[in-house]
CSV table of C-alpha atoms in Angstrom, one decimal:
chain,number,residue,atom,x,y,z
A,1,MET,CA,132.6,75.2,93.6
A,2,VAL,CA,136.1,75.0,91.6
A,3,ASN,CA,136.4,77.7,89.2
A,4,GLU,CA,137.0,75.8,85.9
A,5,LEU,CA,139.4,78.8,84.7
A,6,MET,CA,141.7,78.4,87.6
A,7,GLU,CA,145.2,77.0,87.0
A,8,LYS,CA,145.3,73.3,87.4
A,9,LEU,CA,148.0,71.7,89.7
A,10,ILE,CA,148.9,69.2,87.0
A,11,ASN,CA,149.4,69.5,83.2
A,12,GLN,CA,149.7,67.5,80.3
A,13,GLU,CA,153.5,67.6,80.3
A,14,ASP,CA,153.6,65.6,83.5
A,15,ARG,CA,154.7,62.1,83.6
A,16,PHE,CA,152.2,60.1,85.9
A,17,PHE,CA,153.1,56.8,87.5
A,18,VAL,CA,149.9,54.9,88.4
A,19,ALA,CA,151.1,52.0,90.7
A,20,GLY,CA,148.8,49.1,90.5
A,21,HIS,CA,147.3,50.0,87.1
A,22,ARG,CA,146.1,46.5,86.8
A,23,GLY,CA,144.0,46.3,89.7
A,24,MET,CA,140.6,47.5,89.6
A,25,ALA,CA,141.1,51.2,91.1
A,26,GLY,CA,144.2,51.6,89.5
A,27,SER,CA,143.1,50.8,85.9
A,28,ALA,CA,139.9,53.0,86.4
A,29,ILE,CA,142.5,56.0,87.3
A,30,TYR,CA,144.8,55.0,84.5
A,31,ARG,CA,141.7,55.4,82.1
A,32,ALA,CA,140.5,58.5,83.8
A,33,LEU,CA,143.7,60.4,83.3
A,34,TYR,CA,143.8,59.4,79.4
A,35,ARG,CA,140.3,60.7,79.0
A,36,SER,CA,141.3,63.9,80.6
A,37,GLY,CA,144.1,64.4,78.2
A,38,TYR,CA,147.1,63.1,80.2
A,39,GLU,CA,149.1,60.9,77.7
A,40,LYS,CA,152.4,60.6,79.4
A,41,LEU,CA,151.3,57.7,81.6
A,42,LEU,CA,153.9,55.2,83.1
A,43,ALA,CA,153.0,51.8,84.2
A,44,ALA,CA,155.0,48.7,85.2
A,45,SER,CA,154.0,44.9,85.7
A,46,ARG,CA,155.0,43.0,88.7
A,47,ASP,CA,157.4,41.2,86.4
A,48,GLU,CA,158.9,44.8,85.6
A,49,LEU,CA,158.7,46.3,89.2
A,50,ASP,CA,158.4,44.7,92.5
A,51,LEU,CA,156.9,47.3,94.7
A,52,LEU,CA,157.9,45.4,97.8
A,53,ASP,CA,161.6,45.8,96.8
A,54,ALA,CA,162.7,49.2,98.0
A,55,GLN,CA,166.0,49.3,95.8
A,56,ALA,CA,163.9,48.4,92.7
A,57,VAL,CA,161.6,51.1,93.3
A,58,GLN,CA,164.4,53.6,93.8
A,59,ARG,CA,166.0,52.3,90.4
A,60,TRP,CA,162.7,52.5,88.5
A,61,PHE,CA,162.0,56.2,89.7
A,62,THR,CA,165.6,57.0,88.6
A,63,LYS,CA,165.1,55.7,85.2
A,64,HIS,CA,161.6,56.8,84.4
A,65,LYS,CA,161.5,60.2,86.4
A,66,PRO,CA,157.8,60.5,87.0
A,67,THR,CA,156.6,64.0,88.2
A,68,VAL,CA,153.0,62.7,89.5
A,69,VAL,CA,152.4,59.5,91.4
A,70,VAL,CA,149.3,57.7,91.9
A,71,LEU,CA,149.5,54.9,94.6
A,72,ALA,CA,146.6,52.5,93.9
A,73,ALA,CA,148.5,49.3,94.5
A,74,ALA,CA,147.8,47.1,97.6
A,75,LYS,CA,147.2,43.7,98.7
A,76,VAL,CA,143.6,43.5,98.9
A,77,GLY,CA,140.7,40.8,99.7
A,78,GLY,CA,137.6,40.3,101.7
A,79,ILE,CA,136.9,39.3,105.2
A,80,HIS,CA,138.1,35.8,105.0
A,81,ALA,CA,141.2,36.8,103.5
A,82,ASN,CA,142.1,39.6,105.8
A,83,ASP,CA,141.4,37.5,108.7
A,84,THR,CA,143.5,34.5,107.3
A,85,TYR,CA,146.5,36.3,106.2
A,86,ALA,CA,146.8,39.1,108.8
A,87,ALA,CA,150.6,39.4,108.8
A,88,ASP,CA,150.7,39.3,105.1
A,89,PHE,CA,148.2,42.1,104.8
A,90,LEU,CA,150.2,44.4,107.4
A,91,LEU,CA,153.6,43.6,106.1
A,92,GLU,CA,153.0,43.9,102.3
A,93,ASN,CA,150.9,46.8,102.3
A,94,LEU,CA,153.3,49.0,104.7
A,95,LYS,CA,156.2,47.8,102.3
A,96,ILE,CA,154.6,49.1,99.2
A,97,GLN,CA,153.4,52.2,100.7
A,98,THR,CA,156.7,53.0,102.4
A,99,ASN,CA,158.9,52.2,99.1
A,100,VAL,CA,156.5,54.2,96.8
A,101,ILE,CA,155.9,57.2,98.8
A,102,GLU,CA,159.4,57.7,100.4
A,103,THR,CA,161.0,57.4,97.0
A,104,ALA,CA,158.7,59.7,95.3
A,105,TRP,CA,159.4,62.4,98.0
A,106,GLN,CA,163.2,61.7,97.7
A,107,SER,CA,162.8,61.8,93.9
A,108,GLY,CA,161.3,65.3,93.9
A,109,VAL,CA,157.8,64.2,92.5
A,110,LYS,CA,155.7,67.2,92.7
A,111,ARG,CA,152.3,65.6,93.5
A,112,LEU,CA,151.3,62.4,95.0
A,113,ILE,CA,147.9,60.7,95.8
A,114,PHE,CA,147.3,57.9,98.0
A,115,LEU,CA,144.2,55.7,97.9
A,116,GLY,CA,143.2,54.6,101.4
A,117,SER,CA,139.8,52.6,102.4
A,118,SER,CA,136.9,53.4,104.5
A,119,CYS,CA,137.9,50.5,106.7
A,120,ILE,CA,140.5,52.9,108.4
A,121,TYR,CA,137.2,54.4,110.5
A,122,PRO,CA,136.2,53.2,113.7
A,123,LYS,CA,133.7,50.2,113.6
A,124,PHE,CA,131.1,52.2,115.4
A,125,ALA,CA,131.9,55.8,114.0
A,126,GLU,CA,129.0,58.3,113.8
A,127,GLN,CA,127.1,57.9,110.7
A,128,PRO,CA,127.6,59.3,107.8
A,129,ILE,CA,131.4,59.0,108.6
A,130,LYS,CA,133.4,62.3,108.6
A,131,GLU,CA,137.0,62.6,108.1
A,132,GLU,CA,137.4,63.7,111.6
A,133,SER,CA,136.3,60.2,112.8
A,134,LEU,CA,140.1,58.7,112.2
A,135,LEU,CA,141.7,57.2,115.2
A,136,ASN,CA,138.6,57.9,117.5
A,137,GLY,CA,137.4,54.4,118.0
A,138,ALA,CA,138.3,50.6,117.8
A,139,LEU,CA,138.4,49.2,114.3
A,140,GLU,CA,136.4,46.4,112.8
A,141,PRO,CA,138.5,43.3,114.0
A,142,THR,CA,138.1,41.3,110.7
A,143,ASN,CA,140.0,43.7,108.7
A,144,GLU,CA,142.1,45.9,111.2
A,145,TRP,CA,145.4,44.7,109.8
A,146,TYR,CA,144.7,46.1,106.4
A,147,ALA,CA,143.2,49.2,108.1
A,148,ILE,CA,146.2,50.0,110.1
A,149,ALA,CA,148.6,49.7,106.9
A,150,LYS,CA,146.2,52.1,105.2
A,151,ILE,CA,146.1,54.5,108.2
A,152,ALA,CA,150.1,54.4,108.4
A,153,GLY,CA,150.1,55.3,104.6
A,154,ILE,CA,147.6,58.4,105.1
A,155,LYS,CA,149.8,59.5,108.1
A,156,LEU,CA,153.1,58.8,106.2
A,157,CYS,CA,151.6,61.6,103.4
A,158,GLU,CA,150.6,63.9,106.2
A,159,SER,CA,153.9,63.9,108.1
A,160,LEU,CA,156.1,64.4,104.8
A,161,ARG,CA,153.7,67.3,104.0
A,162,LYS,CA,154.0,68.8,107.6
A,163,GLN,CA,157.8,68.2,107.8
A,164,TYR,CA,159.0,68.6,104.1
A,165,ASP,CA,156.0,70.3,102.0
A,166,PHE,CA,155.7,67.4,100.1
A,167,ASP,CA,152.3,67.9,98.3
A,168,ALA,CA,151.0,64.4,99.0
A,169,ILE,CA,147.2,63.8,99.4
A,170,SER,CA,144.9,61.0,100.1
A,171,LEU,CA,141.4,59.9,99.1
A,172,ILE,CA,139.4,57.5,101.2
A,173,PRO,CA,136.7,55.7,98.7
A,174,THR,CA,133.6,53.8,99.9
A,175,ASN,CA,133.0,50.2,98.9
A,176,LEU,CA,134.1,50.1,95.0
A,177,TYR,CA,132.3,48.0,92.3
A,178,GLY,CA,132.9,47.9,88.5
A,179,PRO,CA,135.1,46.4,85.9
A,180,GLY,CA,138.1,44.5,87.1
A,181,ASP,CA,136.7,43.6,90.3
A,182,ASN,CA,137.5,40.3,92.1
A,183,TYR,CA,134.6,37.5,91.9
A,184,HIS,CA,136.5,35.0,93.8
A,185,PRO,CA,134.0,32.7,95.9
A,186,GLU,CA,136.0,33.2,99.2
A,187,ASN,CA,138.0,36.5,98.9
A,188,SER,CA,135.6,38.9,97.2
A,189,HIS,CA,133.6,41.7,98.8
A,190,VAL,CA,129.9,41.7,99.0
A,191,LEU,CA,128.6,43.1,95.7
A,192,PRO,CA,130.8,41.1,93.3
A,193,ALA,CA,130.2,38.0,95.5
A,194,LEU,CA,126.4,38.5,95.0
A,195,ILE,CA,127.0,39.0,91.4
A,196,ARG,CA,128.5,35.8,91.0
A,197,ARG,CA,126.3,34.0,93.1
A,198,PHE,CA,123.1,35.1,91.4
A,199,TYR,CA,124.6,34.6,88.1
A,200,GLU,CA,125.5,31.0,88.7
A,201,ALA,CA,122.0,30.4,90.1
A,202,LYS,CA,120.4,31.7,87.0
A,203,GLU,CA,122.9,29.6,84.9
A,204,SER,CA,122.2,26.4,86.8
A,205,GLY,CA,118.4,26.9,87.2
A,206,ALA,CA,118.5,27.0,90.7
A,207,GLU,CA,115.1,27.9,92.2
A,208,SER,CA,116.7,29.9,95.3
A,209,VAL,CA,119.7,31.7,96.6
A,210,THR,CA,120.6,32.0,100.2
A,211,CYS,CA,122.3,35.1,101.3
A,212,TRP,CA,124.0,35.8,104.8
A,213,GLY,CA,122.2,37.8,107.5
A,214,THR,CA,118.9,39.9,107.5
A,215,GLY,CA,119.6,41.9,104.6
A,216,SER,CA,119.1,45.0,106.8
A,217,PRO,CA,122.8,46.4,107.1
A,218,MET,CA,123.1,49.6,104.8
A,219,ARG,CA,126.0,50.2,102.7
A,220,GLU,CA,127.2,52.6,100.1
A,221,PHE,CA,128.7,51.7,96.8
A,222,LEU,CA,130.9,53.9,94.4
A,223,HIS,CA,131.6,52.9,90.8
A,224,VAL,CA,135.3,52.6,90.2
A,225,ASP,CA,134.9,54.9,87.3
A,226,ASP,CA,133.6,57.6,89.5
A,227,LEU,CA,136.6,57.0,91.7
A,228,GLY,CA,138.8,57.5,88.6
A,229,ASP,CA,137.2,60.7,88.0
A,230,ALA,CA,137.6,61.9,91.4
A,231,CYS,CA,141.4,61.3,91.5
A,232,VAL,CA,142.1,63.2,88.5
A,233,PHE,CA,139.7,65.8,90.0
A,234,ALA,CA,141.8,66.0,93.2
A,235,LEU,CA,145.0,66.0,91.4
A,236,GLU,CA,144.0,68.9,89.3
A,237,HIS,CA,142.2,71.1,92.1
A,238,TRP,CA,143.1,69.8,95.6
A,239,SER,CA,146.4,70.4,97.7
A,240,ALA,CA,146.4,70.5,101.4
A,241,LEU,CA,149.1,73.0,101.1
A,242,SER,CA,146.9,75.6,99.0
A,243,GLN,CA,144.8,78.3,100.5
A,244,GLY,CA,141.0,77.8,100.3
A,245,ALA,CA,141.5,73.9,101.0
A,246,PRO,CA,138.8,72.2,102.9
A,247,VAL,CA,139.4,72.2,106.7
A,248,ASP,CA,138.4,70.2,109.3
A,249,ASN,CA,136.6,71.1,112.6
A,250,LEU,CA,139.8,72.5,114.0
A,251,ASN,CA,140.3,74.7,111.1
A,252,ASN,CA,143.2,72.4,109.7
A,253,PRO,CA,143.5,71.4,106.1
A,254,TYR,CA,142.2,68.0,105.6
A,255,ALA,CA,144.9,65.6,105.2
A,256,PHE,CA,142.5,63.1,103.2
A,257,LEU,CA,138.9,63.5,101.7
A,258,ASN,CA,136.3,60.9,101.7
A,259,VAL,CA,134.9,59.9,98.1
A,260,GLY,CA,131.4,58.4,97.8
A,261,THR,CA,128.1,59.0,96.7
A,262,GLY,CA,126.5,60.1,99.7
A,263,VAL,CA,123.6,57.4,99.3
A,264,ASP,CA,123.5,54.0,101.1
A,265,ILE,CA,121.2,50.9,100.2
A,266,THR,CA,120.2,47.9,102.3
A,267,ILE,CA,122.1,44.6,101.2
A,268,ARG,CA,118.4,43.3,100.8
A,269,ASP,CA,117.8,45.8,98.3
A,270,LEU,CA,121.2,45.5,96.8
A,271,ALA,CA,120.9,41.8,96.4
A,272,SER,CA,117.4,42.5,94.5
A,273,LEU,CA,119.1,44.9,92.1
A,274,ILE,CA,121.6,42.5,91.2
A,275,ALA,CA,119.3,39.5,91.0
A,276,ARG,CA,117.3,41.4,88.3
A,277,ALA,CA,120.4,42.6,86.5
A,278,CYS,CA,121.6,38.8,86.3
A,279,GLU,CA,118.0,37.9,85.3
A,280,PHE,CA,117.5,35.5,88.4
A,281,LYS,CA,113.8,35.0,88.9
A,282,GLY,CA,114.1,32.6,91.9
A,283,LYS,CA,113.6,33.2,95.5
A,284,ILE,CA,116.1,35.0,97.8
A,285,ILE,CA,116.5,33.5,101.1
A,286,TRP,CA,118.0,35.3,104.2
A,287,ASP,CA,119.7,33.2,106.7
A,288,ASP,CA,119.5,35.3,109.9
A,289,SER,CA,121.5,32.8,111.7
A,290,LYS,CA,124.8,34.3,110.1
A,291,PRO,CA,126.1,37.6,111.3
A,292,ASP,CA,125.0,41.0,109.9
A,293,GLY,CA,128.2,43.1,110.6
A,294,THR,CA,128.0,46.8,111.2
A,295,PRO,CA,124.4,47.9,110.8
A,296,LYS,CA,125.3,51.1,108.7
A,297,LYS,CA,128.5,52.6,106.9
A,298,GLN,CA,128.3,55.6,104.9
A,299,LEU,CA,130.7,58.4,104.1
A,300,ASN,CA,130.1,62.0,104.6
A,301,VAL,CA,131.4,63.5,101.3
A,302,ASN,CA,130.6,67.2,102.2
A,303,ALA,CA,134.3,68.1,102.0
A,304,ILE,CA,135.1,67.0,98.5
A,305,ALA,CA,131.7,68.3,97.4
A,306,THR,CA,132.6,71.9,98.4
A,307,LEU,CA,135.4,71.6,95.8
A,308,GLY,CA,132.9,70.6,93.2
A,309,TRP,CA,133.2,67.1,92.9
A,310,ARG,CA,130.1,64.5,92.9
A,311,SER,CA,129.8,61.2,91.7
A,312,LYS,CA,127.9,60.6,88.6
A,313,ILE,CA,127.1,56.9,88.0
A,314,ALA,CA,123.8,55.7,89.7
A,315,LEU,CA,123.9,52.4,91.5
A,316,LYS,CA,121.3,50.7,89.3
A,317,SER,CA,122.8,51.3,85.8
A,318,GLY,CA,126.4,50.9,87.5
A,319,ILE,CA,125.3,47.3,88.6
A,320,GLU,CA,124.0,46.4,85.0
A,321,GLU,CA,127.1,47.5,83.2
A,322,THR,CA,129.1,45.6,85.9
A,323,VAL,CA,127.3,42.4,85.5
A,324,LYS,CA,127.8,42.9,81.6
A,325,SER,CA,131.4,43.1,82.3
A,326,PHE,CA,131.3,40.2,84.5
A,327,LYS,CA,129.7,38.0,81.7
A,328,SER,CA,132.1,39.3,79.2
A,329,SER,CA,135.0,38.3,81.3
A,330,LEU,CA,133.6,34.6,81.6
A,331,SER,CA,133.3,34.6,78.0
A,332,SER,CA,136.8,35.5,77.5
A,333,ASP,CA,138.0,32.9,79.9
A,334,LEU,CA,135.9,30.2,78.1
A,335,ALA,CA,137.5,31.2,74.6
A,336,GLU,CA,141.0,31.0,76.2
A,337,VAL,CA,140.3,27.5,77.5
A,338,ARG,CA,138.9,26.4,74.2
A,339,LEU,CA,142.0,27.8,72.4
């Protein structure tokens, strides 16, 4: 457990650049930093800073001089988007990561945290998935382009730390949900997609909702505000360069840590939770002619737990709050249209 009296690795005088601060993860990290008393927060919209432009990134760092960087910016999407725009996902994410991480190192940034994704792990990794599983098997084909880019970002951080002592760390969150999620009918992930489907069924008075597969696969879900809390915790208390840092099975400091709840749920039970939160009282039909995907995907979170961090938001209450947030966003959109 972390000693609360120990000196923190960041302080209130640091200047924090949160790249991707308008995305679901980035905005949660931005909020968590502010709640924790870090008020010197830097951010830039896409109009102000194109992370795909290396020279623009260098100019921005020279002007604003951040001392701590959080890289949450990425091109993201669901299975359909990953499979359809393979080259875009690989090229854009590689460029964003390289531009920000390399410039941070060259600029003398003292700490950097990079957000990976649980899709970096082999499709048939041993469950729950440990950090050591990376590169020990084939990836899930439908999102391998995004996964390869994320692996490259993790390894870039690790290599700069190994060769130049650059204090760059990475966190690997499980499936995220919460405020600011993407509810697009084709490009969203399973939990927001189900929220949209059940909400629309409730509003239209539909008698049933059909979901893909058998509902038997098990998945783990982390509220994005828990991820924000984990990022602040890691910035304050974890460096792979420090003595006492968590080590892998070869006794080497971990280059990255999993972040999750340590608890998973069947998609069938998840659908029921969401249906109740949306007040949908009709029938849920499972179309078992559609694929289920990987039977189980759960992260082993023992390493970050040894440092003293655990998730706080229960799935049921998190879903209820997320549904409220989704309804509120729809109301805001309607108000803008009427204006």
